[in-house]
Short mmCIF file of C-alpha atoms in Angstrom, two decimals:
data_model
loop_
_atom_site.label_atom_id
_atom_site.label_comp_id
_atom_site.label_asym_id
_atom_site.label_seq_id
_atom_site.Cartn_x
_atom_site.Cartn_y
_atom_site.Cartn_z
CA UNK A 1 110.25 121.45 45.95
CA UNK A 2 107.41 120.54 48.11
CA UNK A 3 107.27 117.10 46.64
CA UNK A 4 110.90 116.76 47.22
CA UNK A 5 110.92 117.54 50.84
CA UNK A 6 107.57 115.27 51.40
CA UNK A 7 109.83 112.88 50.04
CA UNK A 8 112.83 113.41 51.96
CA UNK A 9 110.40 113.35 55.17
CA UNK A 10 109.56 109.37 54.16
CA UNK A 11 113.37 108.84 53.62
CA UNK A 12 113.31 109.55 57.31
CA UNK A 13 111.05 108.17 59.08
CA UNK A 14 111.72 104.77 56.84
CA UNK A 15 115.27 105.30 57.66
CA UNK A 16 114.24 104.83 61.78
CA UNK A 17 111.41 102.19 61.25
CA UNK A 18 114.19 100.23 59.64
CA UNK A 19 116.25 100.87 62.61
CA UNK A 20 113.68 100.00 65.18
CA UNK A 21 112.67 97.03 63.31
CA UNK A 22 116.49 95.79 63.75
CA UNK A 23 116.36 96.35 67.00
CA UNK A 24 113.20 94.23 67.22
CA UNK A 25 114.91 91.53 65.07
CA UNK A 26 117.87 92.14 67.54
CA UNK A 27 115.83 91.37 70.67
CA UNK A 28 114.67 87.96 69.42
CA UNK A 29 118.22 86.76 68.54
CA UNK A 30 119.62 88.01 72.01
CA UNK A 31 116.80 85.45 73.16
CA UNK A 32 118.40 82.86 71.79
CA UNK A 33 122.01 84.24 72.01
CA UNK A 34 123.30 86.97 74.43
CA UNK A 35 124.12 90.68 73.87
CA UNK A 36 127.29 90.32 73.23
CA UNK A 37 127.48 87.96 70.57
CA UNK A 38 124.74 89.60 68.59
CA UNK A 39 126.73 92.87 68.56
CA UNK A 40 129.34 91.10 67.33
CA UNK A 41 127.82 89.55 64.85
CA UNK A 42 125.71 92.90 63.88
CA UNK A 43 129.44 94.89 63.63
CA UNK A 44 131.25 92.16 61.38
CA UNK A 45 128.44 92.30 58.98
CA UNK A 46 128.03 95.85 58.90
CA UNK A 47 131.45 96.36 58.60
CA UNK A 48 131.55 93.92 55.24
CA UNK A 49 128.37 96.48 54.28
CA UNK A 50 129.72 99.38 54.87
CA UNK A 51 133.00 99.15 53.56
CA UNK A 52 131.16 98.08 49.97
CA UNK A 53 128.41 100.88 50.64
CA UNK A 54 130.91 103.95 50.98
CA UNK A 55 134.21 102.10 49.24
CA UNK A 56 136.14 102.28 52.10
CA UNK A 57 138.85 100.89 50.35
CA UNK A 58 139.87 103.91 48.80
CA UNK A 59 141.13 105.28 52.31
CA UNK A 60 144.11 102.54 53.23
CA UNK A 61 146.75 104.95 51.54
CA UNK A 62 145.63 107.53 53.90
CA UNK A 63 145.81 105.68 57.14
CA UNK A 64 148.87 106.12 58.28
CA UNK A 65 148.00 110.31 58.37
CA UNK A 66 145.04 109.73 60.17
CA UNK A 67 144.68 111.09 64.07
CA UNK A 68 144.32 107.30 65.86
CA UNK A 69 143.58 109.09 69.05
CA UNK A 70 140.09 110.31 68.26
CA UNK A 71 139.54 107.42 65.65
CA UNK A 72 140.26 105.02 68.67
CA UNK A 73 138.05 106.92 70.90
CA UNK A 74 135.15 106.97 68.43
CA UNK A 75 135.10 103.60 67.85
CA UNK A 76 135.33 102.66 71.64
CA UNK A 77 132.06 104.82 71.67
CA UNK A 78 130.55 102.95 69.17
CA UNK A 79 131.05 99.39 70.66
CA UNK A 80 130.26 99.96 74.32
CA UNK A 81 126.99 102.11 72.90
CA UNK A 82 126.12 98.80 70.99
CA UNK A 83 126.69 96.60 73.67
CA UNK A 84 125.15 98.57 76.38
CA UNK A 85 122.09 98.71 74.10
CA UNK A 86 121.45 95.48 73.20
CA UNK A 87 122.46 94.40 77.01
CA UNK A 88 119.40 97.26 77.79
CA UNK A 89 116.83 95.34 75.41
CA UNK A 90 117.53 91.78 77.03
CA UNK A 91 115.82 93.60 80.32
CA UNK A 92 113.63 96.21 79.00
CA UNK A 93 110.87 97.05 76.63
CA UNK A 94 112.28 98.47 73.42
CA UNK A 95 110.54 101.77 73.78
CA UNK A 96 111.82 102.12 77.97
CA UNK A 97 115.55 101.27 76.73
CA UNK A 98 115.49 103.40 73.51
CA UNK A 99 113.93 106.41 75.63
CA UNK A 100 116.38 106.22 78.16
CA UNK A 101 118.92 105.53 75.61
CA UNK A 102 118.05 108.79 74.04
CA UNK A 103 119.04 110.68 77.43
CA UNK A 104 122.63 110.96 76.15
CA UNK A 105 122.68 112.61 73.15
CA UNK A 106 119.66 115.15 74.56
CA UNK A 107 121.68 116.02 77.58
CA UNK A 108 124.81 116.32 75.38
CA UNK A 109 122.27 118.81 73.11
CA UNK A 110 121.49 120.76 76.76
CA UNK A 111 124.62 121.18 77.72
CA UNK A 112 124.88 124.00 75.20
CA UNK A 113 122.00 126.47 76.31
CA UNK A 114 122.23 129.54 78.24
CA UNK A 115 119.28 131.17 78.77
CA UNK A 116 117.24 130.07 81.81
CA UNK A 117 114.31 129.76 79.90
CA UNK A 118 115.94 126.70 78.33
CA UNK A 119 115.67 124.71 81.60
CA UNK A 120 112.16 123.80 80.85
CA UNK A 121 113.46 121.44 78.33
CA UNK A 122 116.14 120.49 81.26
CA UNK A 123 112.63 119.68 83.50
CA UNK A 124 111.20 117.65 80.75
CA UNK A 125 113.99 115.56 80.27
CA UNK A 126 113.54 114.68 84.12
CA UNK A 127 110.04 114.53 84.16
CA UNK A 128 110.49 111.87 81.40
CA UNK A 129 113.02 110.00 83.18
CA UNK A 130 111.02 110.27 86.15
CA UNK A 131 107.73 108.77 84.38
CA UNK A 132 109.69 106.15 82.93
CA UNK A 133 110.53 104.18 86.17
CA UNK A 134 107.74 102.33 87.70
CA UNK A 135 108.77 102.75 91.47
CA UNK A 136 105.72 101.43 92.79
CA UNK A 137 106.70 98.21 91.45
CA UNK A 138 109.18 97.38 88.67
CA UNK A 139 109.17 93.91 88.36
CA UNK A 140 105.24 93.73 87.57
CA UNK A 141 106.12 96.17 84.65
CA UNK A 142 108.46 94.33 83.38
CA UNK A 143 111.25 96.96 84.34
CA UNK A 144 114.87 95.88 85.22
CA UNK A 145 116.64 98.87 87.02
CA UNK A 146 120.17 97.20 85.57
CA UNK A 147 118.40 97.55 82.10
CA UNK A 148 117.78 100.78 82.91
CA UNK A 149 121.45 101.72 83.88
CA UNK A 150 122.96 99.83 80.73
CA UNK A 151 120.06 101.98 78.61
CA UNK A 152 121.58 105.37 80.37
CA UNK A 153 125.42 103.93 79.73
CA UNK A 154 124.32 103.12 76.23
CA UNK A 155 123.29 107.16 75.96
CA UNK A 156 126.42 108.29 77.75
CA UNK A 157 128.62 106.25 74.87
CA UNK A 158 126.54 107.71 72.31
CA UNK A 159 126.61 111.37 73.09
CA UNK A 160 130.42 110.52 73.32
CA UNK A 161 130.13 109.27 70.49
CA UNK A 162 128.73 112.05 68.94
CA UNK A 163 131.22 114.21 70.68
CA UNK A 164 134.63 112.45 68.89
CA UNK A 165 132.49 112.13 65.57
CA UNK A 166 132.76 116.06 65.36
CA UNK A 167 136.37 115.70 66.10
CA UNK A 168 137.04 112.65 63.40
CA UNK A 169 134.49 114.90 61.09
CA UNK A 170 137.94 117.51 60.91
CA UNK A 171 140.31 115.08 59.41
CA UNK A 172 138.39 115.18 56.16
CA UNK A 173 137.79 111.02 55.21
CA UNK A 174 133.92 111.52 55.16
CA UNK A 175 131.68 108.43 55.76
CA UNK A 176 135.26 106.53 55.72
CA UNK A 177 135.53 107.39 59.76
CA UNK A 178 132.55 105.41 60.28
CA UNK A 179 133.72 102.09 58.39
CA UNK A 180 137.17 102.38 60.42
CA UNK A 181 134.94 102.43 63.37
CA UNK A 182 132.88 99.40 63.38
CA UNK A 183 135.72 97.80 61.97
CA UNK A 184 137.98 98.36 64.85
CA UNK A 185 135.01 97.76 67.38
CA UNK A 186 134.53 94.21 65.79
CA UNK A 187 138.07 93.39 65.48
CA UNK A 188 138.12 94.48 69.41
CA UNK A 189 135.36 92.48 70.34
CA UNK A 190 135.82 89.47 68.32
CA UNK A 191 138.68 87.96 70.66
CA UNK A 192 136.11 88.22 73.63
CA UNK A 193 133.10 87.05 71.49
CA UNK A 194 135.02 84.23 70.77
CA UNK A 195 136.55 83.36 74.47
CA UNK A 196 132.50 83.89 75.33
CA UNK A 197 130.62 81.62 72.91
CA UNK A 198 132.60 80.62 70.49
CA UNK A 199 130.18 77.62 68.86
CA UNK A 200 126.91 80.15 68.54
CA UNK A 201 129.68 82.98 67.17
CA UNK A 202 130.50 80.94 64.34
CA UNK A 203 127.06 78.93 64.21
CA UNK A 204 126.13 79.90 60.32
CA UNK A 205 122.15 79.73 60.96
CA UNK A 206 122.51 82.77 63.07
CA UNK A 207 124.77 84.77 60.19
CA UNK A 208 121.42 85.19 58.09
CA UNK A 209 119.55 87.04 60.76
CA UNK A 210 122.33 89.27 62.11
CA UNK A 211 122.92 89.92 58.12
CA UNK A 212 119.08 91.29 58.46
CA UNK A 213 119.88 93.17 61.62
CA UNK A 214 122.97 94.74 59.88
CA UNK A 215 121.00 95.99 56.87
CA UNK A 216 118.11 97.63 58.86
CA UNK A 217 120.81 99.29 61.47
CA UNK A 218 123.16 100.34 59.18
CA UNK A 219 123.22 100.27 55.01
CA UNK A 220 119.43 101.02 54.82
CA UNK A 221 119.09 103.97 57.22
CA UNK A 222 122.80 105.34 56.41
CA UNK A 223 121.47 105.35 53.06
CA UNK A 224 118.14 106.68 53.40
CA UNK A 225 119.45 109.57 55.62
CA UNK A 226 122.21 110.98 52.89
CA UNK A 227 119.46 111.05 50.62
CA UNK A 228 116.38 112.60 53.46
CA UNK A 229 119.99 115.31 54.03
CA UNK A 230 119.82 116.32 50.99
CA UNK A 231 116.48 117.87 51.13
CA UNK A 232 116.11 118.41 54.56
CA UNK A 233 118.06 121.08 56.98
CA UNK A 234 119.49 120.25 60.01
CA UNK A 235 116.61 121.48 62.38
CA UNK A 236 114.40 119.29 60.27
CA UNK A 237 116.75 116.19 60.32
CA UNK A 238 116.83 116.89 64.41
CA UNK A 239 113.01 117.31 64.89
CA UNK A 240 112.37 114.38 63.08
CA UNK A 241 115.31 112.09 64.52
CA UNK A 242 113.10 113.19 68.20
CA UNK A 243 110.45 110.57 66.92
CA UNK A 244 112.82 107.43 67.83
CA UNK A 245 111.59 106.54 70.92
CA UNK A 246 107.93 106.60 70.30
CA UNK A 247 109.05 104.56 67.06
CA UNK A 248 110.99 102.28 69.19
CA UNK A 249 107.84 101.64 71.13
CA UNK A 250 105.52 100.79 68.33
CA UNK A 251 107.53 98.51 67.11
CA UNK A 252 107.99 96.71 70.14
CA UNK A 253 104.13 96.67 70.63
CA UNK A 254 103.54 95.49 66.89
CA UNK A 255 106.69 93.07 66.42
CA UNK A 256 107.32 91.96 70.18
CA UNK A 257 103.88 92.47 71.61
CA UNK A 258 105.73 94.59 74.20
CA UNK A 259 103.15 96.49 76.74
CA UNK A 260 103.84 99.54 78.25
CA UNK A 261 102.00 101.79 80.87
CA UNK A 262 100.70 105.13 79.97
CA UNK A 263 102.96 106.94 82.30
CA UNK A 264 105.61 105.64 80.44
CA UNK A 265 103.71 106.75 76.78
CA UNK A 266 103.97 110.33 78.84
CA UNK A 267 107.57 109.76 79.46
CA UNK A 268 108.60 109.33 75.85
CA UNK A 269 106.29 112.28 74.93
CA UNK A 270 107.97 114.13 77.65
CA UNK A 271 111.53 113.11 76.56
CA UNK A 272 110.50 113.78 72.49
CA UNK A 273 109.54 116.95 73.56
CA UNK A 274 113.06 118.11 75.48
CA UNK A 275 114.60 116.81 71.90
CA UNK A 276 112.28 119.02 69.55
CA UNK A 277 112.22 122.32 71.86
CA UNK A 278 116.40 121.98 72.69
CA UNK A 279 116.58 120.94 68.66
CA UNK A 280 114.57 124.43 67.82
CA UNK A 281 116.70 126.24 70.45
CA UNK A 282 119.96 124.95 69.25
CA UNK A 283 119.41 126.09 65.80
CA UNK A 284 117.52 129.28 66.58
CA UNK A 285 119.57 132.81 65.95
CA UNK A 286 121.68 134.20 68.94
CA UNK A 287 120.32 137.56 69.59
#
């Protein structure tokens, strides 16, 4: 059993080094392209993956029972969080924007305590925030406050996107919701993608790499999760998801040779520490 957990640890933590690394991979192609058309290309391949991964094609007799409204919202979730992100990295070290990405889903986890001795995670949370910004001088730390605001939106989209995935989660279609939602994002997107930058949209020599980028975002860590879920409870998927950010910024330091100052190490510690205690707290018993 021990062995099997150990196991379902690695599934893990592969499962978010092969996210970072996409966003890594991600960061070098918005170089070259712009945020946009990367997520665009990232959602049309993932969709192709997905759809084969979970055989989404099972669900088109069910479609027209579906609840659109929370489907539709979902998805709308999913593409601003994607663009808001990859807008973030253009500007900001990969660990700063995946830290302050990871401010929406932890405030969405805060919003449910009750206890007042729950706010310390609440002061952490700031504190990290806080530490993050350089306010002496951002420009010499390679900070961009509008990174910085799309990294926040990016969190706001994805705690709401957490919020309508428990909603979709009721109508019973399984890993099915989340194929109809990069689908719809892409087929949204696509029309502006196109009216944007057409030529590098359907350039083929960038297909390859956002073929890469959809892999290590999507089929590899979806896959690697169901399998780390099967072994691991929900406290341990949570305490272990806290890592991201300090993952994010390793791989920026190994991949993109990305620098960042110690107060902002002690921001992500401060930030993976709100996510562990409100995790524990969350899933602790009610007295």
């Amino acid at each position: 059993m021990k062995n099997l957990q150990l196991l379902a640890v690695l599934y893990m933590v592969l499962s978010m080094v092969a996210y970072q690394i996409s966003a890594s991979f991600a960061k070098q192609l918005i170089a070259t392209l712009d945020p946009l058309t990367v997520t665009i290309l990232r959602l049309c391949f993932a969709t192709v993956l997905v759809t084969i991964m979970f055989r989404s094609w099972r669900i088109l007799s069910r479609l027209k029972q579906l609840k659109w409204r929370d489907l539709l919202l979902y998805s709308a979730s999913l593409g601003c969080m994607n663009i808001l992100f990859y807008s973030s990295l253009g500007k900001l070290p990969q660990g700063i924007a995946v830290g302050l990405e990871f401010i929406g889903p932890l405030g969405l986890a805060l919003l449910s305590i009750k206890q007042r001795s729950d706010y310390i995670w609440v002061a952490f949370a700031i504190l990290g925030i806080a530490l993050m910004v350089p306010w002496h001088d951002a420009n010499a730390q390679n900070f961009s406050y509008l990174g910085a605001a799309c990294a926040l939106g990016a969190g706001f989209f994805w705690a709401l996107y957490i919020y309508f995935g428990h909603r979709v989660v009721q109508q019973n279609i399984g890993m099915h919701a989340l194929t109809i939602a990069i689908g719809l994002s892409a087929l949204t997107l696509l029309p502006f993608g196109l009216w944007n930058n057409a030529p590098a949209l359907l350039d083929t020599q960038y297909w390859g790499k956002a073929l890469v980028i959809a892999l290590l975002a999507t089929a590899i860590p979806y896959a690697l999760d169901l399998m780390a879920l099967k072994q691991l409870s929900k406290l341990s998927y949570g305490t272990l998801s806290s890592l991201s950010p300090a993952l994010a910024a390793l791989a920026g330091l190994v991949i993109l040779h990305e620098q960042i100052s110690l107060l902002q190490w002690v921001a992500l510690l401060c930030i993976i520490v709100a996510s562990i205690g409100v995790t524990f707290r969350r899933k602790s018993p009610t007295p």
